[in-house]
mmCIF file of C-alpha atoms in Angstrom:
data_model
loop_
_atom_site.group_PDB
_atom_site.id
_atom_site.type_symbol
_atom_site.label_atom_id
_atom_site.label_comp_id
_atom_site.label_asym_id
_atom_site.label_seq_id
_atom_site.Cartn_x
_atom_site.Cartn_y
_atom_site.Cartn_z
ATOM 1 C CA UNK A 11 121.126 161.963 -107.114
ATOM 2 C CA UNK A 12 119.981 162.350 -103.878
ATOM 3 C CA UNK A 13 117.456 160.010 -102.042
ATOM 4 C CA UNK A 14 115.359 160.537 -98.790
ATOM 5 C CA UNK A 15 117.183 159.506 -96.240
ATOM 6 C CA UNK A 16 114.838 157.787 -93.232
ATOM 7 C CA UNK A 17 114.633 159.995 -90.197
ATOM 8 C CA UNK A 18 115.537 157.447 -87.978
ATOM 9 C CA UNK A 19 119.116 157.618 -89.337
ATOM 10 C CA UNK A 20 119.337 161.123 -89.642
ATOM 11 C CA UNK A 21 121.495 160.985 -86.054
ATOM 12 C CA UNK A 22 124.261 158.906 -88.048
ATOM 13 C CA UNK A 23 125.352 162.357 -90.167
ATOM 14 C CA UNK A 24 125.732 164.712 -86.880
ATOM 15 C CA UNK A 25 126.859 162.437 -84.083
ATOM 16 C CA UNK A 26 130.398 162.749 -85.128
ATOM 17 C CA UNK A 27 130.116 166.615 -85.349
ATOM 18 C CA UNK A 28 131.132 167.887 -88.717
ATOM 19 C CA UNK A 29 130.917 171.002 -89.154
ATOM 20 C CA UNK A 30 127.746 171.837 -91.206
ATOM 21 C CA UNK A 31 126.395 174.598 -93.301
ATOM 22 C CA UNK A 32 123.063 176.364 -92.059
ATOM 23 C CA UNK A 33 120.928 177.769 -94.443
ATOM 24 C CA UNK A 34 117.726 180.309 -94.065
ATOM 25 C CA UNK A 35 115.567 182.398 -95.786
ATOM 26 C CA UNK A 36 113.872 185.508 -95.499
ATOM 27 C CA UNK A 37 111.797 187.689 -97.727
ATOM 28 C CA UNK A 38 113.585 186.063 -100.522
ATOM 29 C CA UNK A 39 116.783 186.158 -99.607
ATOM 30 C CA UNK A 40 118.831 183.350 -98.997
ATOM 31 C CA UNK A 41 122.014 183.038 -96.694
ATOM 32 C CA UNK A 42 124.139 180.471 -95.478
ATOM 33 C CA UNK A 43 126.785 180.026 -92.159
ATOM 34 C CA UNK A 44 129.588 177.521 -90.980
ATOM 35 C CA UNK A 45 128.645 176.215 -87.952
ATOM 36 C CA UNK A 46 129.996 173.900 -85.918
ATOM 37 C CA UNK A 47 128.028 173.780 -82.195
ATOM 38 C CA UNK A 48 125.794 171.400 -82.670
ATOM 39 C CA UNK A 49 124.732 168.282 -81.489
ATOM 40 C CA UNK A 50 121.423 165.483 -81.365
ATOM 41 C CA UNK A 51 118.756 165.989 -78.998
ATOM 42 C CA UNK A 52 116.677 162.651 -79.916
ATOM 43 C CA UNK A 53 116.782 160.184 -82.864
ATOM 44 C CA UNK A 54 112.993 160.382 -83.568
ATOM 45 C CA UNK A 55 111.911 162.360 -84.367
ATOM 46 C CA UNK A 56 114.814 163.523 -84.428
ATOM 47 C CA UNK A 57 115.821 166.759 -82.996
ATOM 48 C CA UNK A 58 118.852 168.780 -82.986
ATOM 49 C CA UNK A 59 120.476 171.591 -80.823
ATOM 50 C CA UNK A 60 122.574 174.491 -82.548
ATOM 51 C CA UNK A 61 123.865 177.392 -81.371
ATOM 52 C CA UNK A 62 123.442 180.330 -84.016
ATOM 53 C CA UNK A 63 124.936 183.577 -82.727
ATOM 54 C CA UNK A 64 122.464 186.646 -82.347
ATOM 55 C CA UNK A 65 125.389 188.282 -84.013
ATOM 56 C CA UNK A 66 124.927 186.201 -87.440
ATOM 57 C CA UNK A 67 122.693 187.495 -89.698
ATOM 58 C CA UNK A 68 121.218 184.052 -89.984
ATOM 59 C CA UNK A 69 120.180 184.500 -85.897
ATOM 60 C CA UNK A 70 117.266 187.034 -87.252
ATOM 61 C CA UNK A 71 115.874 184.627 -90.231
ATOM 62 C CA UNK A 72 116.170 181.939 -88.221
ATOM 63 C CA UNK A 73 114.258 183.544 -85.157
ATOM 64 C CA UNK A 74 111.612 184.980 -87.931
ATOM 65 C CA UNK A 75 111.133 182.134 -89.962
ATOM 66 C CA UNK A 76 111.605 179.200 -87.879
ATOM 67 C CA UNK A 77 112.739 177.398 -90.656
ATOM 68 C CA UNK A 78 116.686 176.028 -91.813
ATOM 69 C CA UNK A 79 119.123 173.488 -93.545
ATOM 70 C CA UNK A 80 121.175 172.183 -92.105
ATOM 71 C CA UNK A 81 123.680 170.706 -94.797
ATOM 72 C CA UNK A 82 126.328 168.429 -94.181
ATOM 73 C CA UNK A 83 129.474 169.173 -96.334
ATOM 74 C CA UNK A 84 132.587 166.963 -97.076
ATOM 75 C CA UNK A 85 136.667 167.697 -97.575
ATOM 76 C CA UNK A 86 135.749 168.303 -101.661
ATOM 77 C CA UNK A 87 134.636 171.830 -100.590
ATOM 78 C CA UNK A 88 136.311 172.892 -97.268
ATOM 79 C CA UNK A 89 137.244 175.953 -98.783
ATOM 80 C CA UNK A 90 133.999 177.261 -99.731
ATOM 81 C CA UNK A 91 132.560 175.784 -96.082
ATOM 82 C CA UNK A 92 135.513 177.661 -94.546
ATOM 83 C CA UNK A 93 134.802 181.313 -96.800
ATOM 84 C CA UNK A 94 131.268 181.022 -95.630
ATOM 85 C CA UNK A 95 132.554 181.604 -92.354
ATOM 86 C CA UNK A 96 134.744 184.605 -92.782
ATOM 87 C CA UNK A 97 132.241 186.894 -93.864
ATOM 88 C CA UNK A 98 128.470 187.584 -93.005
ATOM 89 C CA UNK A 99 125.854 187.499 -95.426
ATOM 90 C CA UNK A 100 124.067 190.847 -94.700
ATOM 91 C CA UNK A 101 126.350 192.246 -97.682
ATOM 92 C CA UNK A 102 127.120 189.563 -99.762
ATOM 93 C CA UNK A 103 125.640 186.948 -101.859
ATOM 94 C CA UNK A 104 127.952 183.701 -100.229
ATOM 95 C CA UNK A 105 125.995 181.122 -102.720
ATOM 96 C CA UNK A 106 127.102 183.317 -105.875
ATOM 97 C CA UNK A 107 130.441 184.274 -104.050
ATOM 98 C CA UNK A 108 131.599 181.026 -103.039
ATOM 99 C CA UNK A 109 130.021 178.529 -106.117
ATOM 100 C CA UNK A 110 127.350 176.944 -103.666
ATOM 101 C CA UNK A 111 124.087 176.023 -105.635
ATOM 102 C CA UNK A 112 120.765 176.888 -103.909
ATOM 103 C CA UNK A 113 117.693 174.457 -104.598
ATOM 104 C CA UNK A 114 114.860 174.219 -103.375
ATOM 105 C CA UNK A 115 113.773 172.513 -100.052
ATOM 106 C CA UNK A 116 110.671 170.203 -99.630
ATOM 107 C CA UNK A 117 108.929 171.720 -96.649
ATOM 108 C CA UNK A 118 110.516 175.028 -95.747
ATOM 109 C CA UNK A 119 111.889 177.975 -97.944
ATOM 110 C CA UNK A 120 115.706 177.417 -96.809
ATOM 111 C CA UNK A 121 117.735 176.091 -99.354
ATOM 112 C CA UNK A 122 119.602 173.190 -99.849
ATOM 113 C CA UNK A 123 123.102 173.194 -100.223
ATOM 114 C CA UNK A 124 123.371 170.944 -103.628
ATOM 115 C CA UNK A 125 127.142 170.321 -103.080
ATOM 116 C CA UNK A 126 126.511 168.871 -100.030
ATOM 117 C CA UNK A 127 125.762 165.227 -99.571
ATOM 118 C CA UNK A 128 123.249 165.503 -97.168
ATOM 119 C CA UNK A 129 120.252 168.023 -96.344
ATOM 120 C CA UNK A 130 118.276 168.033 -93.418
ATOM 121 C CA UNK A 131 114.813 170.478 -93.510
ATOM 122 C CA UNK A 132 114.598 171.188 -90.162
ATOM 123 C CA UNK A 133 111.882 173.678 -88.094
ATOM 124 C CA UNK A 134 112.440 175.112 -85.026
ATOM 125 C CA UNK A 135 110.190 173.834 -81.760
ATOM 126 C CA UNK A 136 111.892 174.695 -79.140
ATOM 127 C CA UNK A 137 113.467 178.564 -78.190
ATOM 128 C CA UNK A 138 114.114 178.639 -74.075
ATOM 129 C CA UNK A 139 117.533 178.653 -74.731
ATOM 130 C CA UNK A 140 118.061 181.061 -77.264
ATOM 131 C CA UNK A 141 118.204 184.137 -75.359
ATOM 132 C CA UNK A 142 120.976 182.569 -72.926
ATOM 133 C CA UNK A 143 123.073 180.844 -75.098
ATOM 134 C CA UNK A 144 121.341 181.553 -78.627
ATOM 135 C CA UNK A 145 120.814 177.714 -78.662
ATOM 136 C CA UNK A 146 117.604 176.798 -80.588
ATOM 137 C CA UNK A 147 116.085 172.840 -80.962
ATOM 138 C CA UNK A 148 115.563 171.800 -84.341
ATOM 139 C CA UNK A 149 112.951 169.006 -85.671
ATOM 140 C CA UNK A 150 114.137 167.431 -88.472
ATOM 141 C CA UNK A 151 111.266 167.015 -91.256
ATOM 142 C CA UNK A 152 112.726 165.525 -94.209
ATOM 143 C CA UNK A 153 116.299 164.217 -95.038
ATOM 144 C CA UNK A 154 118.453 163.373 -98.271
ATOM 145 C CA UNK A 155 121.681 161.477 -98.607
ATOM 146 C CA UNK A 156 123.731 161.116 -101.646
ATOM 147 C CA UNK A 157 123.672 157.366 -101.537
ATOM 148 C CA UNK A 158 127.169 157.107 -103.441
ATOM 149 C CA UNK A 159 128.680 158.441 -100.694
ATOM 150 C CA UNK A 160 130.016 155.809 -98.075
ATOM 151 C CA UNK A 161 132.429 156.769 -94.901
ATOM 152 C CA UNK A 162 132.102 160.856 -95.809
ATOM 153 C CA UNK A 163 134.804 162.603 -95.440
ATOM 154 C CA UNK A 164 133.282 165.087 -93.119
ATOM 155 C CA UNK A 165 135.570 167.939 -91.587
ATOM 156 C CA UNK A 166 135.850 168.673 -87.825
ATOM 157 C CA UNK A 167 137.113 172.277 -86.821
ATOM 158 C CA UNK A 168 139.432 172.666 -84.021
ATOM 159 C CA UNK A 169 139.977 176.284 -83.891
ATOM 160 C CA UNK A 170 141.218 179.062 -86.049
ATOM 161 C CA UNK A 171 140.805 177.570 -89.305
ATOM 162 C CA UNK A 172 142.565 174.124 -88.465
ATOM 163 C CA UNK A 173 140.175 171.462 -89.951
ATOM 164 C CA UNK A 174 140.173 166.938 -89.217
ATOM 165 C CA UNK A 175 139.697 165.146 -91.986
ATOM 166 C CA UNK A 176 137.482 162.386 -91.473
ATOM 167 C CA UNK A 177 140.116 159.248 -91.559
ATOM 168 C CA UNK A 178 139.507 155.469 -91.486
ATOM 169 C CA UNK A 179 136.342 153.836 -90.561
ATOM 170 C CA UNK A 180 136.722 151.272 -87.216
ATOM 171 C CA UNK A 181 134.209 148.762 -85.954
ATOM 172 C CA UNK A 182 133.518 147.886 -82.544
ATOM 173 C CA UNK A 183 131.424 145.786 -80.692
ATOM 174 C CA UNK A 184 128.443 147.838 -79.625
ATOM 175 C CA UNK A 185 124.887 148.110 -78.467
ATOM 176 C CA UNK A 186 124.624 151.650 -78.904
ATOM 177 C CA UNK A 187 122.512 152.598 -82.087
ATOM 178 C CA UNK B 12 152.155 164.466 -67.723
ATOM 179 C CA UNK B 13 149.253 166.697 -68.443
ATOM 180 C CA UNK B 14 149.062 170.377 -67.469
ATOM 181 C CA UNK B 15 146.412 173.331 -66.893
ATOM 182 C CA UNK B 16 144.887 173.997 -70.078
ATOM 183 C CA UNK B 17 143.353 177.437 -70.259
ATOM 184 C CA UNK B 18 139.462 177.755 -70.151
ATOM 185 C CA UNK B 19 139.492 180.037 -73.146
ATOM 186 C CA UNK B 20 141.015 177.040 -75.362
ATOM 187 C CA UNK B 21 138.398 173.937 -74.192
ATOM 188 C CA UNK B 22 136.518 174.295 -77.525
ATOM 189 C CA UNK B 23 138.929 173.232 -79.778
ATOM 190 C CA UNK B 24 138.907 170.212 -77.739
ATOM 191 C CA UNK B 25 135.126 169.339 -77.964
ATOM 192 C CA UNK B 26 134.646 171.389 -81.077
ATOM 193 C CA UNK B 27 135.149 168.786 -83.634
ATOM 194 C CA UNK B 28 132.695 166.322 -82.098
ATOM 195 C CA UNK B 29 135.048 163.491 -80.221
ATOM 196 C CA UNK B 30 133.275 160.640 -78.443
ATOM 197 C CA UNK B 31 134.195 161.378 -74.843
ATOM 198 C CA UNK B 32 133.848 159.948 -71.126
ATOM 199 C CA UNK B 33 131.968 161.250 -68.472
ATOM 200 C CA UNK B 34 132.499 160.267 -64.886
ATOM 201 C CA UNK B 35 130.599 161.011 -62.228
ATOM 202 C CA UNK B 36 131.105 160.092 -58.153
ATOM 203 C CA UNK B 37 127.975 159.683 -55.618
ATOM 204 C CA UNK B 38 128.296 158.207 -52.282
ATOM 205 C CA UNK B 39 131.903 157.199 -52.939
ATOM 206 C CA UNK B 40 131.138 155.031 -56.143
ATOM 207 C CA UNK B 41 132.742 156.176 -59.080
ATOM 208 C CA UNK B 42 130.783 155.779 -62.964
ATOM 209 C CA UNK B 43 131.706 156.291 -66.353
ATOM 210 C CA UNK B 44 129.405 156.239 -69.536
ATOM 211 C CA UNK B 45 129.875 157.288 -73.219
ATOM 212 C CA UNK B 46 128.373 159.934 -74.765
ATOM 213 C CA UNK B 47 128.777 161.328 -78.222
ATOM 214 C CA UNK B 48 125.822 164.105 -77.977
ATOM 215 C CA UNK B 49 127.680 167.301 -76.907
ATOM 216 C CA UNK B 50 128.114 170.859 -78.250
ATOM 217 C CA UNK B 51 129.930 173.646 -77.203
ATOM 218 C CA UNK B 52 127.734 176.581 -75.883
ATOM 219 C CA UNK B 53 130.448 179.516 -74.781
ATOM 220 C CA UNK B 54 133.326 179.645 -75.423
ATOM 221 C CA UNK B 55 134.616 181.729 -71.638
ATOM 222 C CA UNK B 56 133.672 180.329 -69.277
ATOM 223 C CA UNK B 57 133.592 177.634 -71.500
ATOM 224 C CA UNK B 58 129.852 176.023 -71.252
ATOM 225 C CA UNK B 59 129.298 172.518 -72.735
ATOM 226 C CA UNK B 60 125.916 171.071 -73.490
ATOM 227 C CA UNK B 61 124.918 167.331 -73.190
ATOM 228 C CA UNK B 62 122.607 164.474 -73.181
ATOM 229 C CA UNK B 63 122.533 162.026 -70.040
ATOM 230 C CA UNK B 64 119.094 159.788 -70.783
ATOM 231 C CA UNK B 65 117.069 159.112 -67.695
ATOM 232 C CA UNK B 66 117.957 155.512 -68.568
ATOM 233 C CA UNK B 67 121.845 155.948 -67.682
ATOM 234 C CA UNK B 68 122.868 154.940 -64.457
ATOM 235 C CA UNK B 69 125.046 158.332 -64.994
ATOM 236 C CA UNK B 70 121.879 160.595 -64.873
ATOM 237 C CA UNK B 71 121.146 160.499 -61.116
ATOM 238 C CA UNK B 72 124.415 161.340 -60.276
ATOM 239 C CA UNK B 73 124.760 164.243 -62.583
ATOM 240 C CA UNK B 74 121.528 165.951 -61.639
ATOM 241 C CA UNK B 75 122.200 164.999 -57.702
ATOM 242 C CA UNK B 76 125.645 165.992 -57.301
ATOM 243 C CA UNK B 77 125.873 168.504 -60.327
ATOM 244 C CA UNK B 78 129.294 167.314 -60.864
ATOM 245 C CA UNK B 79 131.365 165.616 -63.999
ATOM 246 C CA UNK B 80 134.298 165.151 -65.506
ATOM 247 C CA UNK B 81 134.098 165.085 -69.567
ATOM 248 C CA UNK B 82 137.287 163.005 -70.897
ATOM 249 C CA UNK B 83 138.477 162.881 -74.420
ATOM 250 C CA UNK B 84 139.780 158.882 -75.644
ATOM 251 C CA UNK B 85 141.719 159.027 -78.269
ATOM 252 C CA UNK B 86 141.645 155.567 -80.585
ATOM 253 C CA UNK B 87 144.052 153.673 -78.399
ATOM 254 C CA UNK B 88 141.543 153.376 -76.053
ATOM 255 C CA UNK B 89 138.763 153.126 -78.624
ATOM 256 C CA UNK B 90 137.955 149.208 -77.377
ATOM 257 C CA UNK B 91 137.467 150.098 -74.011
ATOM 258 C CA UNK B 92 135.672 153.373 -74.761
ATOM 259 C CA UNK B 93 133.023 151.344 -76.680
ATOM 260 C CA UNK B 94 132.801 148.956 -73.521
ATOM 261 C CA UNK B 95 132.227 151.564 -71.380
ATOM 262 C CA UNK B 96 128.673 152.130 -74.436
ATOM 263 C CA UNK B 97 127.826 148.558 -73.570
ATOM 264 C CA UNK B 98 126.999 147.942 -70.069
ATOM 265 C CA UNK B 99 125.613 149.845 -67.522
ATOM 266 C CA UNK B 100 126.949 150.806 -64.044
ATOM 267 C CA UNK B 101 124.566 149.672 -62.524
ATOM 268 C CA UNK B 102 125.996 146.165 -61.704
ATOM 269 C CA UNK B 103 129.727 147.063 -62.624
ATOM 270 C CA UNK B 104 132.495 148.709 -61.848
ATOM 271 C CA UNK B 105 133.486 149.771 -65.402
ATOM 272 C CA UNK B 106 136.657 151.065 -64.650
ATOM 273 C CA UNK B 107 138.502 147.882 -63.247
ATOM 274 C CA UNK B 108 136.522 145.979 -65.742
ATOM 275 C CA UNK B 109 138.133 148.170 -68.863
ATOM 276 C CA UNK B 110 141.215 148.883 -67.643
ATOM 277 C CA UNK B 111 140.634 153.038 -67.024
ATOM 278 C CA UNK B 112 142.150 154.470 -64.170
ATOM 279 C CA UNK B 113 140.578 156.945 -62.142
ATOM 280 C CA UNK B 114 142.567 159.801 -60.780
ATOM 281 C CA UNK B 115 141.496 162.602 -58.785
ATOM 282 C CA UNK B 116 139.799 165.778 -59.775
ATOM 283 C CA UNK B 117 141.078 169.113 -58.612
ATOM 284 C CA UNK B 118 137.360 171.269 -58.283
ATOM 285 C CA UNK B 119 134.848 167.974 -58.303
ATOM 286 C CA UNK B 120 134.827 164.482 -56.882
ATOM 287 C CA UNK B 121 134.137 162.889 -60.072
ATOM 288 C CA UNK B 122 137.147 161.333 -60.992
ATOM 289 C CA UNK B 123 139.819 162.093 -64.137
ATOM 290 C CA UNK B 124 139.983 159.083 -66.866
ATOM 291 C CA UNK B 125 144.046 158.798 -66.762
ATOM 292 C CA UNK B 126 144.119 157.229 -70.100
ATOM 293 C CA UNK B 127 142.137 160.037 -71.969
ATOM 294 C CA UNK B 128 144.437 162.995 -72.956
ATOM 295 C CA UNK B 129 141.995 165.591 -71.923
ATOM 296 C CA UNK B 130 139.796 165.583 -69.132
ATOM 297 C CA UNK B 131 137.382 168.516 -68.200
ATOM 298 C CA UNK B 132 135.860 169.310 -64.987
ATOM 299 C CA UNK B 133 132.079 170.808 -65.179
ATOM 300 C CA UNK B 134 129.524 171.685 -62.883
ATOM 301 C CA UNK B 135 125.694 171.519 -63.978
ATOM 302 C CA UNK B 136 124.544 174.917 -64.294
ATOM 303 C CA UNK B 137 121.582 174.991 -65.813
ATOM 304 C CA UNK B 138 118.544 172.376 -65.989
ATOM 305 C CA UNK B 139 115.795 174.042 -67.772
ATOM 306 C CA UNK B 140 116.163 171.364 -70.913
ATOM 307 C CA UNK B 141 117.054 168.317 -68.579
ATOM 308 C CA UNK B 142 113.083 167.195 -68.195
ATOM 309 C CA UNK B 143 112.659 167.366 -71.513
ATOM 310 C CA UNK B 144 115.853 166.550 -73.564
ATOM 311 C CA UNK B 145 118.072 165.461 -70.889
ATOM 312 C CA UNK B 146 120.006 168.140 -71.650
ATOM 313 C CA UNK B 147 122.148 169.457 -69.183
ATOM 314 C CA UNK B 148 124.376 172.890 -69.397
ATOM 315 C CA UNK B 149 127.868 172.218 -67.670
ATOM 316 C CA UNK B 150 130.441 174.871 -67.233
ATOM 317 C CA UNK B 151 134.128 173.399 -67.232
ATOM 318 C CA UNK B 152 135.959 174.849 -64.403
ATOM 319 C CA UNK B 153 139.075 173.237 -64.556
ATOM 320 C CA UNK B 154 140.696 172.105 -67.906
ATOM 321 C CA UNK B 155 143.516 169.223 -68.222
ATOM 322 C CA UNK B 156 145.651 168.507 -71.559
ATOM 323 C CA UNK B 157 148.586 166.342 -72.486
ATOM 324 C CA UNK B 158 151.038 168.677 -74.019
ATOM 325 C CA UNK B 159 152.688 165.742 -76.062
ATOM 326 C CA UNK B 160 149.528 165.018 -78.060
ATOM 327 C CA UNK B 161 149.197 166.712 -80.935
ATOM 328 C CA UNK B 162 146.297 166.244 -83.894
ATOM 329 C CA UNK B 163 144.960 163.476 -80.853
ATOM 330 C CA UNK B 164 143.628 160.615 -83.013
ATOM 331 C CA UNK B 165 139.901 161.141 -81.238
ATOM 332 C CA UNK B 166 137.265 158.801 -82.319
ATOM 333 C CA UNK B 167 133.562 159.787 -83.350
ATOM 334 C CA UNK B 168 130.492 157.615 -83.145
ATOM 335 C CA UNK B 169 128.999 157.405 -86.716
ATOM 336 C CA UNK B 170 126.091 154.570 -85.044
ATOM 337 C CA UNK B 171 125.948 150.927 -84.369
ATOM 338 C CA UNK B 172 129.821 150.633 -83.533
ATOM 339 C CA UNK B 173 131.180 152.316 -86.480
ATOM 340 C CA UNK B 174 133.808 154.758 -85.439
ATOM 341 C CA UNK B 175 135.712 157.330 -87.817
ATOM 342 C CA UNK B 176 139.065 157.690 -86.413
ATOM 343 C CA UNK B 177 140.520 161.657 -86.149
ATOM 344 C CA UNK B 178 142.626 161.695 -90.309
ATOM 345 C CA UNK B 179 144.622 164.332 -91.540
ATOM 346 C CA UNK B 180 144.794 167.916 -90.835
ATOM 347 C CA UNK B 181 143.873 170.919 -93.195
ATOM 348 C CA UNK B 182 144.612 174.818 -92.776
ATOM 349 C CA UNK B 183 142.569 176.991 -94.062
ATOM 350 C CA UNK B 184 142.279 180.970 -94.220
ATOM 351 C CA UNK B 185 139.840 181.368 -91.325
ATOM 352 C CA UNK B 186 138.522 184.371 -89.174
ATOM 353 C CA UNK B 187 136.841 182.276 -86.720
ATOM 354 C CA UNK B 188 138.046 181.224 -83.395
#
């Protein structure tokens, strides 16, 4: 079960860049994309940068709508998180296709990704960037974090479908947050 | 010995979300900082974005001499790495202090990080976010690799000095890049 997670820690789940699952909706129709450029902007509220390719069908819902997900997978269902990013949604149903569950968000009409252990509603305030790079700023609204879930085994792509497996947790000295 | 990486290969480097260095040089004084909020924007020419708070002693030398050097620690330099998080430049000279070695850059007068086994040399390219994100766009001009590392052991920032070390790698069917 899922609990809200406080916004001030939301920066904890992206800072070491997994790659994440970004899900819209429009008229209805939900979608979903593997992305992995991404990264904070602030910790609170907190806002995120992403780059969503005009050539994704997600670029148009999310441009429309100014609404997403952005869901936070781990290693238990890489393969799903990598099909989701070998085809595009304008033809097929990737939720049904790939066994991802769609439920309902809290503030927007995305979905969230209920295999995932975290959700993050997020809104889009910021678009100067998006016809350069297609990079848009997110606010995060509302969070949830499967508490169970300690040291997540997260996956990091480096290129053509090679994935890191979040390994072993060290502690350091630090006065960064 | 490292070698000329090609531009078109940078993001599998940055990609899966490593903690990395940047360096900067201004008036002959040499600075490095930690940063762990960076995403790929373009693949070629490769375009990096990142935040450099107006609080870093790193800031004024990244938006005056529009110069950097983004290097990639891997964990046996993790201690030293989370040093660099700790203190400022302000009052110290972080390399002598932490054991890094600075080496010179080919295209910029920021300097390498000889202990990291990538190092990336960017020029600021666009500011439009930097006023109110501190976001700056860098394009790498000049890439640098260690052929001998393989699946480096990179470390990412999960908050307050907890780092996830770089675990095992998974291949998966994948169209991306």
């Amino acid at each position: 079960m899922k609990r809200a997670l406080p916004l001030s820690r939301v920066y904890r789940l992206l800072e070491p860049g997994p790659v994440v699952l970004l899900t819209t909706a429009q008229k209805g129709r939900a979608n979903v994309m593997t992305l992995s450029w991404h990264t904070m902007l602030e910790f609170e509220p907190p806002l995120v940068g992403c780059v969503v390719s005009s050539r994704n069908f997600s670029f148009r819902a999310l441009e429309a709508t100014k609404e997403c997900v952005i869901n936070v997978p781990t290693v238990t269902i890489a393969a799903a998180v990598a099909k989701c990013g070998n085809v595009s949604g304008r033809r097929k149903d990737k939720f049904a296709a790939f066994g991802l569950t769609p439920l309902p968000a809290s503030t927007v009409a995305a979905p969230l990704v209920a295999e995932c252990y975290a959700n993050l509603e997020c809104r889009v305030v910021d678009v100067r960037l998006v016809e350069k790079y297609n990079f848009f700023v997110l606010e995060v609204c509302k969070a949830w974090l499967d508490p169970a879930v300690r040291a997540a085994r997260t996956i990091h792509h480096r290129g053509h479908g090679e994935f890191m497996v979040a390994g072993r947790t060290l502690k350091l000295p630090s006065r960064a947050k």
